[in-house]
XYZ file of C-alpha atoms in Angstrom:
753
model
C 57.601 113.815 107.352
C 60.446 115.951 106.051
C 58.957 115.960 102.555
C 55.538 116.842 103.908
C 56.779 119.707 106.013
C 58.911 121.049 103.129
C 55.844 121.048 100.899
C 53.760 122.765 103.540
C 56.391 125.472 104.090
C 56.673 126.357 100.391
C 54.189 129.085 99.340
C 51.897 127.961 96.516
C 52.389 129.302 92.964
C 49.607 131.777 92.246
C 48.269 133.623 89.185
C 47.909 137.400 89.026
C 46.852 139.742 86.227
C 46.886 143.510 86.112
C 48.143 146.732 84.586
C 51.592 148.114 85.452
C 50.859 151.461 87.073
C 54.436 152.658 87.578
C 58.007 151.437 87.915
C 59.664 151.970 91.281
C 62.977 150.505 90.115
C 64.218 148.827 86.953
C 67.798 147.788 86.127
C 68.554 147.656 82.391
C 71.577 145.438 83.131
C 70.022 142.704 85.274
C 66.314 143.263 84.531
C 65.574 143.314 88.279
C 62.379 145.304 88.765
C 60.163 146.622 91.507
C 56.817 147.826 90.112
C 53.295 148.715 91.227
C 50.460 146.752 89.632
C 46.735 147.612 89.455
C 44.797 144.360 89.603
C 41.053 144.050 88.916
C 38.734 144.436 91.910
C 41.511 145.724 94.191
C 41.774 149.274 95.470
C 45.391 149.142 96.640
C 48.284 148.834 94.213
C 50.246 145.581 94.460
C 54.041 145.562 94.662
C 55.556 143.070 92.223
C 59.227 142.064 92.273
C 61.102 140.041 89.662
C 63.360 140.002 86.632
C 61.837 141.502 83.475
C 63.561 141.748 80.098
C 61.323 144.707 79.373
C 58.598 146.368 81.370
C 56.699 149.603 80.796
C 53.965 151.453 82.618
C 50.654 150.539 80.936
C 51.486 146.953 80.055
C 48.918 144.332 81.004
C 50.731 141.328 82.450
C 49.778 137.796 83.376
C 52.033 136.755 86.249
C 52.904 133.529 88.013
C 54.646 133.729 91.360
C 54.448 133.592 95.128
C 53.462 136.008 97.864
C 56.136 137.069 100.327
C 55.889 139.381 103.320
C 58.823 141.810 103.279
C 59.782 142.888 106.851
C 60.067 146.538 105.795
C 57.826 146.949 102.720
C 55.031 144.503 103.490
C 53.337 142.044 101.044
C 55.057 141.586 97.673
C 54.309 139.311 94.744
C 57.536 137.645 93.608
C 57.251 136.936 89.896
C 58.552 133.615 88.571
C 57.088 133.823 85.040
C 55.169 136.420 83.113
C 53.753 137.270 79.702
C 52.320 140.437 78.239
C 48.731 140.474 77.046
C 47.103 143.126 74.919
C 45.642 145.788 77.206
C 41.923 145.115 77.604
C 40.916 147.822 80.043
C 40.648 151.562 79.442
C 43.386 152.197 81.999
C 45.612 149.618 80.340
C 45.120 151.084 76.863
C 45.779 154.568 78.172
C 48.968 153.516 79.954
C 50.106 151.493 76.929
C 49.688 154.391 74.499
C 51.285 156.912 76.847
C 54.248 154.738 77.838
C 56.640 156.323 75.333
C 56.679 153.418 72.887
C 54.766 155.466 70.295
C 56.353 158.784 69.448
C 53.792 161.569 69.311
C 51.603 160.053 72.022
C 52.385 161.042 75.571
C 50.269 160.566 78.708
C 48.044 163.598 77.987
C 47.302 162.675 74.367
C 46.732 159.033 75.333
C 44.131 160.117 77.899
C 42.276 162.194 75.264
C 42.324 159.376 72.672
C 41.013 156.754 75.101
C 38.372 159.142 76.450
C 37.122 159.595 72.863
C 37.285 156.015 71.508
C 37.158 153.878 74.664
C 37.783 150.143 74.164
C 37.839 150.618 70.359
C 41.019 152.729 70.593
C 43.542 150.130 69.404
C 41.260 149.015 66.562
C 40.845 152.659 65.449
C 44.627 153.212 65.443
C 45.193 149.941 63.612
C 42.557 150.310 60.878
C 41.148 153.867 60.856
C 44.006 156.021 62.110
C 42.713 159.137 60.247
C 39.908 159.259 62.805
C 42.430 160.402 65.446
C 41.888 163.908 64.083
C 38.439 163.708 65.757
C 40.226 163.942 69.118
C 40.537 167.560 70.346
C 44.117 168.825 70.098
C 45.329 166.267 67.537
C 46.081 167.936 64.211
C 46.602 166.069 60.915
C 50.360 166.572 61.213
C 50.311 164.808 64.586
C 48.186 161.971 63.127
C 50.859 161.329 60.479
C 53.554 161.275 63.159
C 51.544 158.793 65.239
C 50.888 156.645 62.161
C 54.594 156.490 61.334
C 55.442 155.597 64.933
C 52.677 152.960 65.094
C 53.762 151.353 61.812
C 57.364 151.354 63.012
C 56.338 149.797 66.296
C 54.359 147.125 64.438
C 57.320 146.466 62.151
C 59.655 145.841 65.054
C 57.117 143.916 67.133
C 58.282 140.560 65.795
C 61.900 141.517 66.333
C 61.174 142.816 69.824
C 59.243 139.704 70.839
C 62.145 137.553 69.619
C 64.793 139.670 71.358
C 62.850 140.053 74.597
C 62.523 136.298 74.650
C 66.308 136.257 74.862
C 66.682 138.866 77.566
C 66.988 142.075 75.509
C 65.318 145.260 76.786
C 63.016 147.431 74.665
C 65.639 150.172 74.340
C 68.244 147.814 72.927
C 65.669 146.013 70.753
C 64.842 149.323 69.061
C 68.535 150.058 68.497
C 69.106 146.561 67.081
C 66.189 147.024 64.687
C 67.546 150.433 63.616
C 70.941 148.836 62.944
C 69.851 145.724 61.041
C 66.255 146.349 59.949
C 64.417 143.268 58.689
C 67.627 141.234 58.955
C 67.803 141.720 62.742
C 66.605 138.245 63.728
C 68.792 136.503 61.145
C 71.865 138.547 62.160
C 71.420 138.007 65.886
C 70.706 134.283 65.433
C 73.753 133.761 63.207
C 76.267 135.780 65.233
C 74.955 137.703 68.255
C 78.504 138.845 68.996
C 78.183 141.382 66.194
C 75.981 143.359 68.574
C 79.015 144.092 70.748
C 80.682 146.083 67.963
C 77.660 147.330 65.994
C 75.224 148.599 68.656
C 76.110 151.170 71.299
C 75.256 149.992 74.803
C 75.494 146.275 74.000
C 78.911 145.026 74.987
C 80.395 141.565 74.916
C 78.756 140.540 78.205
C 75.208 141.288 76.979
C 75.918 139.724 73.577
C 77.293 136.649 75.358
C 74.111 136.324 77.441
C 72.003 136.508 74.279
C 74.254 133.921 72.604
C 73.865 131.533 75.518
C 70.093 132.043 75.443
C 70.182 131.136 71.735
C 72.142 127.980 72.512
C 75.421 129.037 70.883
C 78.342 126.958 72.165
C 80.688 128.619 74.720
C 83.675 127.493 72.624
C 82.275 129.112 69.466
C 84.996 130.804 67.428
C 82.771 133.911 67.194
C 82.751 134.012 71.004
C 86.525 133.776 71.298
C 87.144 136.439 68.658
C 84.582 138.803 70.171
C 85.942 138.149 73.667
C 89.504 139.008 72.627
C 88.413 142.254 70.960
C 86.312 143.042 74.043
C 89.359 142.612 76.297
C 91.381 144.995 74.100
C 88.483 147.459 74.099
C 88.210 147.267 77.889
C 91.941 147.836 78.236
C 91.615 150.981 76.099
C 89.325 152.342 78.823
C 92.374 152.049 81.101
C 94.288 154.113 78.526
C 96.077 151.225 76.798
C 96.644 151.139 73.027
C 97.732 147.481 73.077
C 98.258 144.592 75.488
C 101.305 142.322 75.714
C 100.236 138.884 74.473
C 100.553 137.132 77.894
C 98.276 139.768 79.453
C 95.771 139.488 76.597
C 95.641 135.703 77.003
C 95.277 135.926 80.784
C 92.477 138.533 80.610
C 90.683 136.678 77.792
C 90.701 133.372 79.721
C 89.033 135.147 82.670
C 86.535 136.874 80.367
C 85.557 133.671 78.532
C 85.250 131.514 81.660
C 81.734 130.403 82.631
C 80.644 128.324 85.629
C 80.380 125.284 83.363
C 83.186 126.168 80.931
C 86.895 126.880 81.449
C 88.902 127.761 78.328
C 92.586 126.871 78.168
C 95.298 129.505 77.469
C 96.547 127.579 74.413
C 93.011 127.735 72.898
C 93.050 131.524 73.282
C 96.574 131.744 71.865
C 95.495 129.680 68.844
C 92.626 132.124 68.159
C 94.998 135.086 68.525
C 97.159 133.670 65.719
C 94.055 132.970 63.619
C 92.923 136.583 64.104
C 96.383 137.851 63.119
C 96.134 135.810 59.911
C 92.713 137.353 59.229
C 94.018 140.873 60.032
C 91.603 141.132 62.975
C 94.601 141.641 65.264
C 98.029 143.155 64.630
C 101.110 142.101 66.553
C 104.163 144.316 66.996
C 107.441 142.573 67.854
C 109.743 144.375 70.267
C 113.216 142.999 70.899
C 114.170 143.119 74.561
C 117.611 142.269 75.973
C 116.712 138.659 76.713
C 113.511 138.020 74.765
C 111.099 139.045 72.035
C 107.890 140.652 73.306
C 104.678 140.366 71.304
C 102.319 143.339 71.634
C 98.719 142.824 70.454
C 96.772 145.681 68.864
C 93.248 145.958 67.556
C 93.927 147.241 63.984
C 92.418 150.752 64.435
C 94.748 151.407 67.388
C 97.857 150.290 65.485
C 96.983 152.362 62.432
C 96.212 155.472 64.488
C 99.457 155.256 66.475
C 101.562 154.520 63.395
C 100.036 157.295 61.285
C 100.164 159.845 64.111
C 103.905 159.321 64.580
C 104.632 159.402 60.844
C 102.632 162.568 60.195
C 104.232 164.387 63.102
C 107.692 163.467 61.840
C 106.645 164.628 58.376
C 105.545 168.010 59.769
C 108.784 168.393 61.714
C 110.740 167.712 58.528
C 109.431 171.011 57.059
C 111.319 173.791 58.887
C 110.208 177.431 58.907
C 112.253 180.398 57.796
C 111.625 183.441 59.961
C 113.525 186.609 60.851
C 113.988 186.172 64.595
C 115.188 189.768 65.025
C 111.887 191.045 63.615
C 110.021 188.741 66.014
C 111.980 190.136 68.983
C 111.333 193.717 67.839
C 107.605 193.020 67.551
C 107.622 191.447 71.012
C 109.275 194.527 72.545
C 106.685 196.798 70.916
C 103.853 194.501 72.045
C 105.019 194.567 75.675
C 105.384 198.353 75.576
C 101.925 198.841 74.054
C 100.168 196.443 76.451
C 102.248 197.506 79.467
C 102.942 193.847 80.244
C 106.353 192.315 80.846
C 106.581 188.732 79.702
C 109.036 186.538 81.599
C 112.109 185.216 79.798
C 110.395 181.829 79.536
C 107.296 183.382 77.973
C 109.362 185.363 75.468
C 111.250 182.194 74.504
C 107.913 180.434 73.995
C 106.683 183.193 71.662
C 109.917 183.126 69.633
C 109.755 179.316 69.467
C 106.163 179.397 68.201
C 107.180 181.872 65.496
C 110.047 179.772 64.212
C 109.032 176.105 64.614
C 106.547 173.946 62.721
C 105.212 172.223 65.868
C 105.594 173.544 69.431
C 104.351 172.334 72.817
C 103.639 174.916 75.536
C 103.202 173.412 78.993
C 103.172 174.480 82.631
C 101.059 174.514 85.767
C 98.416 177.051 86.870
C 99.559 180.643 87.325
C 102.612 180.276 85.072
C 101.116 182.347 82.261
C 100.176 179.741 79.642
C 97.020 181.667 78.771
C 98.703 185.054 78.295
C 101.562 183.430 76.366
C 99.039 181.760 74.053
C 97.251 185.080 73.572
C 100.576 186.749 72.709
C 101.452 184.021 70.177
C 98.035 184.483 68.529
C 98.630 188.269 68.393
C 102.065 187.724 66.808
C 100.697 185.322 64.203
C 97.974 187.846 63.356
C 100.606 190.547 62.939
C 102.476 188.202 60.595
C 99.314 187.964 58.475
C 98.652 184.332 59.279
C 95.193 182.784 59.186
C 94.673 181.192 62.588
C 92.208 178.617 63.931
C 91.797 177.690 67.607
C 90.223 174.598 69.121
C 89.871 172.494 72.274
C 88.619 168.952 72.887
C 85.449 170.125 74.714
C 82.852 172.832 74.136
C 83.473 174.496 77.493
C 87.241 174.593 76.965
C 86.727 176.051 73.475
C 84.423 178.717 74.894
C 87.061 179.677 77.479
C 89.831 179.729 74.854
C 87.732 182.077 72.737
C 87.173 184.403 75.713
C 90.862 184.661 76.676
C 92.239 185.092 73.140
C 89.443 187.212 71.652
C 89.469 184.847 68.677
C 86.778 182.313 67.717
C 87.523 178.817 69.020
C 85.739 175.548 68.206
C 85.702 172.009 69.475
C 88.136 169.816 67.571
C 85.208 167.799 66.206
C 83.620 170.927 64.734
C 86.968 172.191 63.483
C 87.516 168.923 61.605
C 83.896 169.008 60.324
C 82.613 165.648 61.464
C 79.950 164.222 59.136
C 77.526 161.886 60.972
C 76.301 160.425 57.673
C 79.720 159.034 56.763
C 80.953 158.878 60.388
C 84.157 160.576 59.237
C 85.886 163.915 59.588
C 85.661 165.971 56.406
C 89.018 167.596 57.140
C 91.824 165.093 56.634
C 95.036 164.599 54.654
C 93.132 165.063 51.387
C 91.324 168.212 52.559
C 93.479 169.860 55.192
C 92.491 172.794 57.385
C 92.523 176.187 55.700
C 94.926 177.786 58.160
C 98.503 178.965 58.490
C 98.537 178.259 62.227
C 96.498 176.051 64.566
C 96.251 176.362 68.366
C 94.985 173.401 70.407
C 94.330 174.081 74.095
C 93.888 171.428 76.833
C 96.078 169.089 74.797
C 96.432 166.701 77.756
C 92.878 165.582 76.881
C 93.861 164.418 73.398
C 93.509 160.669 73.092
C 95.144 158.598 70.370
C 92.288 158.761 67.845
C 91.462 162.448 68.194
C 95.154 163.368 68.022
C 95.578 161.274 64.868
C 92.524 162.859 63.199
C 93.817 166.319 64.111
C 97.353 165.814 62.822
C 95.970 164.258 59.641
C 94.233 167.576 58.876
C 97.326 169.759 59.462
C 98.842 170.755 56.103
C 102.636 170.552 55.590
C 102.944 174.368 55.608
C 100.763 174.899 58.703
C 102.171 175.608 62.163
C 100.776 173.841 65.237
C 100.818 174.950 68.883
C 99.749 172.395 71.514
C 99.007 173.871 74.950
C 98.485 171.654 77.986
C 99.441 170.579 81.479
C 100.904 167.065 81.796
C 100.352 167.054 85.578
C 96.612 166.810 84.987
C 94.878 163.490 84.536
C 95.659 161.895 81.166
C 93.002 161.567 78.462
C 89.892 159.495 79.168
C 90.513 157.647 75.901
C 93.523 155.493 74.955
C 97.078 156.796 74.832
C 99.103 159.372 76.727
C 99.635 161.626 73.753
C 100.890 164.909 75.218
C 103.315 163.215 77.620
C 104.581 160.884 74.855
C 105.179 163.838 72.524
C 107.180 165.628 75.224
C 109.263 162.638 76.358
C 110.067 161.634 72.749
C 112.166 164.831 72.562
C 111.422 165.306 68.849
C 109.128 168.340 69.247
C 110.330 171.672 70.717
C 108.840 172.096 74.217
C 108.600 175.259 76.319
C 107.718 174.545 79.946
C 106.681 177.573 81.997
C 107.701 177.182 85.663
C 107.657 180.708 87.094
C 104.481 181.514 89.062
C 103.413 185.125 88.571
C 102.961 187.437 91.548
C 99.227 187.906 90.897
C 98.757 184.127 90.762
C 100.689 183.646 94.006
C 97.873 185.471 95.813
C 95.547 182.550 94.984
C 95.667 179.698 97.482
C 94.122 177.474 94.798
C 97.181 177.955 92.586
C 99.695 177.774 95.440
C 98.097 174.589 96.742
C 98.025 173.038 93.268
C 101.805 173.455 93.095
C 102.212 172.172 96.669
C 100.208 169.061 95.752
C 102.381 168.552 92.670
C 105.471 168.659 94.886
C 103.967 166.081 97.256
C 103.181 168.604 100.019
C 99.902 168.783 101.936
C 97.844 171.824 100.818
C 97.435 174.828 103.110
C 93.699 174.858 103.790
C 91.586 177.347 105.728
C 88.663 175.934 107.686
C 85.237 176.929 106.402
C 83.894 180.044 108.122
C 81.260 182.728 107.389
C 83.998 185.169 106.271
C 86.805 183.150 104.704
C 90.104 184.878 103.878
C 91.230 182.164 101.462
C 89.877 180.872 98.131
C 90.776 177.305 99.187
C 88.693 175.994 102.108
C 88.339 172.740 104.029
C 85.489 171.171 105.995
C 86.328 168.051 108.035
C 83.047 166.037 108.083
C 84.863 162.752 108.917
C 82.232 160.261 107.675
C 80.746 160.143 104.138
C 77.185 160.598 105.464
C 78.341 163.740 107.287
C 80.019 164.869 104.080
C 76.734 164.668 102.174
C 75.065 166.764 104.869
C 77.967 169.241 104.877
C 77.787 169.707 101.093
C 74.064 170.445 101.346
C 74.660 173.016 104.080
C 77.435 174.719 102.089
C 75.164 174.995 99.039
C 72.188 176.162 101.096
C 73.947 178.654 103.351
C 77.582 179.695 102.874
C 77.818 179.705 99.078
C 74.798 182.050 98.570
C 76.151 184.270 101.390
C 79.399 184.616 99.430
C 77.425 185.840 96.400
C 77.340 182.674 94.280
C 74.254 181.094 92.678
C 74.345 177.303 93.256
C 72.387 176.384 90.100
C 74.832 178.349 87.945
C 78.171 178.561 89.768
C 78.707 175.403 91.832
C 80.095 172.106 90.587
C 80.643 169.077 92.826
C 83.535 166.903 91.603
C 83.945 163.345 92.908
C 86.717 160.765 92.528
C 84.173 158.025 91.674
C 80.545 157.361 90.758
C 79.898 154.847 93.561
C 79.501 155.310 97.313
C 77.747 157.768 99.596
C 79.827 160.652 98.207
C 79.926 159.322 94.634
C 78.205 161.080 91.761
C 75.164 158.764 91.658
C 74.022 159.401 95.229
C 75.042 163.061 95.261
C 73.203 163.810 92.027
C 69.925 162.691 93.584
C 70.604 164.752 96.715
C 71.701 167.850 94.794
C 68.843 167.658 92.282
C 66.334 167.697 95.151
C 68.223 170.600 96.758
C 69.060 172.843 93.788
C 66.311 171.972 91.306
C 63.371 170.534 93.283
C 60.047 169.494 91.687
C 57.669 172.315 90.783
C 54.278 172.352 89.002
C 55.790 174.602 86.301
C 58.729 172.259 85.640
C 58.095 169.266 83.388
C 59.887 166.103 84.446
C 60.355 162.606 83.087
C 61.339 159.405 84.907
C 62.893 156.523 83.024
C 64.814 153.565 84.445
C 65.001 155.087 87.926
C 66.405 158.422 86.677
C 64.296 161.571 86.929
C 65.129 164.387 84.507
C 63.634 167.822 85.142
C 63.647 171.140 83.280
C 66.535 173.153 84.724
C 68.675 170.092 85.467
C 72.364 170.204 84.611
C 73.211 167.117 82.529
C 76.273 165.446 81.049
C 76.638 163.710 77.690
C 78.098 160.283 78.510
C 79.090 159.001 75.050
C 80.196 160.422 71.725
C 77.038 160.971 69.660
C 78.222 161.930 66.201
C 74.722 162.292 64.782
C 73.821 164.991 67.280
C 77.383 166.367 67.398
C 77.621 166.128 71.185
C 80.500 164.357 72.817
C 81.488 162.518 75.974
C 81.910 165.116 78.734
C 79.824 167.919 77.166
C 77.687 169.590 79.821
C 74.349 171.332 79.281
C 71.045 172.278 80.904
C 67.615 170.759 80.166
C 65.558 173.562 78.637
C 62.428 171.599 77.681
C 60.730 168.226 78.166
C 57.961 167.216 75.773
C 55.808 164.639 77.551
C 53.709 164.098 74.434
C 56.615 162.944 72.294
C 58.809 161.837 75.217
C 61.627 164.140 74.102
C 64.186 166.069 76.134
C 65.914 169.201 74.792
C 69.300 170.148 76.241
C 71.039 173.502 75.748
C 74.801 173.010 75.339
C 77.444 175.735 74.995
C 77.117 175.817 71.213
C 73.593 174.570 70.441
C 70.377 172.835 71.535
C 70.086 169.069 71.155
C 66.935 166.915 71.343
C 66.867 163.324 72.664
C 64.069 160.825 72.153
C 63.165 157.953 74.465
C 65.610 155.426 72.999
C 68.598 157.753 73.495
C 67.929 159.149 76.966
C 70.543 156.757 78.365
C 73.171 158.936 76.673
C 72.725 161.701 79.271
C 72.892 161.756 83.052
C 72.566 164.308 85.830
C 75.629 166.515 86.289
C 75.166 168.378 89.559
C 78.002 166.073 90.586
C 80.448 164.645 88.023
C 83.694 162.704 88.284
C 86.949 164.643 88.203
C 87.839 162.732 85.025
C 84.729 164.090 83.302
C 85.544 167.662 84.402
C 88.767 167.893 82.395
C 88.912 170.947 80.180
C 86.272 172.781 82.235
C 86.412 175.554 84.813
C 83.744 176.466 87.352
C 83.429 179.482 89.666
C 83.021 177.215 92.729
C 84.188 173.611 93.076
C 83.329 171.275 95.952
C 85.629 168.255 96.236
C 84.510 165.420 98.564
C 87.619 163.373 99.452
C 86.980 160.169 101.423
C 88.776 156.887 102.052
C 85.844 154.961 100.534
C 87.323 156.163 97.216
C 90.907 155.214 98.187
C 91.346 153.191 94.989
C 91.080 156.382 92.907
C 92.782 158.881 95.210
C 95.961 160.194 93.603
C 98.045 163.314 93.257
C 97.044 164.151 89.685
C 93.369 163.478 90.481
C 93.383 165.985 93.379
C 95.473 168.444 91.340
C 93.073 168.242 88.379
C 89.983 168.642 90.586
C 91.419 171.599 92.498
C 92.503 173.461 89.361
C 88.972 173.283 87.911
C 88.026 175.976 90.482
C 88.186 179.527 89.167
C 87.279 181.507 92.292
C 86.623 179.142 95.205
C 87.566 175.545 96.027
C 86.098 173.671 98.995
C 87.501 170.300 100.066
C 85.154 168.188 102.186
C 86.385 165.151 104.086
C 89.006 163.903 106.551
C 92.624 165.034 106.180
C 93.881 161.446 105.937
C 92.028 161.036 102.598
C 93.512 164.296 101.274
C 96.931 163.177 102.522
C 96.588 159.814 100.759
C 95.715 161.586 97.509
C 98.819 163.794 97.831
C 101.078 160.791 98.533
C 99.785 158.446 95.846
C 101.337 158.853 92.423
C 99.132 156.754 90.157
C 100.676 157.536 86.821
C 100.125 153.899 85.950
C 101.910 152.962 82.781
C 99.727 153.129 79.719
C 100.696 150.693 76.998
C 101.602 152.953 74.087
C 104.488 152.939 71.585
C 103.984 156.518 70.354
C 107.130 157.823 72.049
C 109.152 154.956 70.540
C 107.582 155.361 67.093
C 108.556 159.016 66.978
C 112.115 157.704 66.941
C 111.206 155.550 63.911
C 109.241 152.300 63.510
C 111.458 149.270 64.363
C 112.984 147.949 61.139
C 111.587 144.479 61.725
C 108.109 145.962 61.391
C 108.519 148.135 58.277
C 107.230 145.335 56.022
C 104.332 144.675 58.403
C 103.407 148.344 58.478
C 103.501 148.774 54.709
C 101.453 145.591 54.231
C 98.556 146.625 56.454
C 98.338 150.404 56.101
């Protein structure tokens, strides 16, 4: 009886065929999809739910699955198996052509083509593509573009079918084909772990899933080597340049463990030694009081750290001869002419910059770093020096240019990055043509950017690094500015005196209070605030979301600010009710709602609309836009599925395959806001983000506000942020190397560099 009743209670497997009308939700990571299907002889769209390696509007699918009745959403077809068939209906052909797979054909053009050729459309494109010029609005130039795209799509069809059979999405399949061409299948079959290093967006976890699908053994040496490099790469996202060997082994064992497979630590240790022999890993030995510690580097990290320390020491070994009395006389004249009295600290900083090869200028907000920098630039000009200025981000460079009256660039543009060679054109062989270089927001310098910069500084060039070590450290590996200061090899001028004008700002006063571990003095939000630093309780996250909307709708416009231009919401994290993901959807609907005159594009659950503020999420050297750059969507071409973004320095166009590089930026994380300033900043601070709340996070977020800061959330979350000092140690030996590489490693260094 039990068997009979079990059989009766199980819904029967059914067949269903139809055209995908639209995607409601699709996860690139898991493949989980909710879509709406148009089946023959049915008026209503059918909701289908399942895991799809790739799914696009317009595909005709044959599905096997079961019907379920969802308590909230009603009948759904749960897909167990599926396969794509060539679209056989006019609607299917139209959707297929307009899905974005073929550049040059968007929904509008697809509709025209199908209206003209009907069911013969695909045959016409395949064999008589010149006839597309018969379609109104399609010029010969467009026909050539469509032909190229069609041929390319045909060329990768075999590769895509193979990859999708092993769980790879269309987007990644295209990138894999671009990387390997006709050798894609052979490369992936032989060693899928190459994808983790060669193709952006495919990490070790995805490569490992593909490898398992291909039947590659979990104890494959390729897997172990890739897993170890993945662990080091992941640790670099925490700011580490290396990992102690015991930590590397422990993390790698966890990473390589599968439900059916448990690697042993000694197996991982054996592979570490094999990788050291093959120069895939580098180990630094550090003698402690009671033991020898082995520190494991991926080679690029070791080389960058070693070279950075050596080049800095080389620069410092070339002193400058300068008449300090003449410098002081110039400074007195400058102060008299500008009617500005520099503090003793500021004057010392100017004299130091005139007489030292490398100088660090640091200090908190309101201490006069900007005016001191401007004075140093004026002095260097008076000395006849050729000066270049740069910052890590476009926005910071723009601000540096405004305050100094001198052109400033991003460091990448200053060093002339060439996307063809993937290298900076300015280096030790072709140094910067400058007598003096100023780098602002130096706390953002990670190990690799700092190394590339110092490499391009000639032995006779002076360097001024300006930054605030109380801000969050760089997003990338290393803690460069702090290491340079604590090494005590480079002259440092720290400005501590807060100027009277700055003391009037509650933003600046509170930033210093936070730094000293004191709770900020906050004025409650009111229609006529007296302070530039406000607080709104809103105890629960859901109330916080509502409060932020009300501030943007009502108070902020009343105070004379334009939300679309002036307001930036900064969050501790991406997740949660008051994380960037949820808030971006809310703020997009509020600040930049849909409009018939605004083109918009939805891909993978993300809607992009003309007028949206967006953030570049990775370094894209081909387009010369970098992680953290912020811009505004100025155009969306639905025909070619292309999005054009206006950044501070230039416009950049993205095609379908690269749209995952950008995301909405009405709300961004505080980490991503480094180097930027905004007229109005809203900071939601809630205990749901307790893991990230810290003093330097709150300090960094608050000091991004130029004119008005508004904290939203309960005081206990703000208090926790003030109390928590999360300057977690970053594994870096830069400070130690500036005192000289340990003698035991001189032979190692010379052998590998």
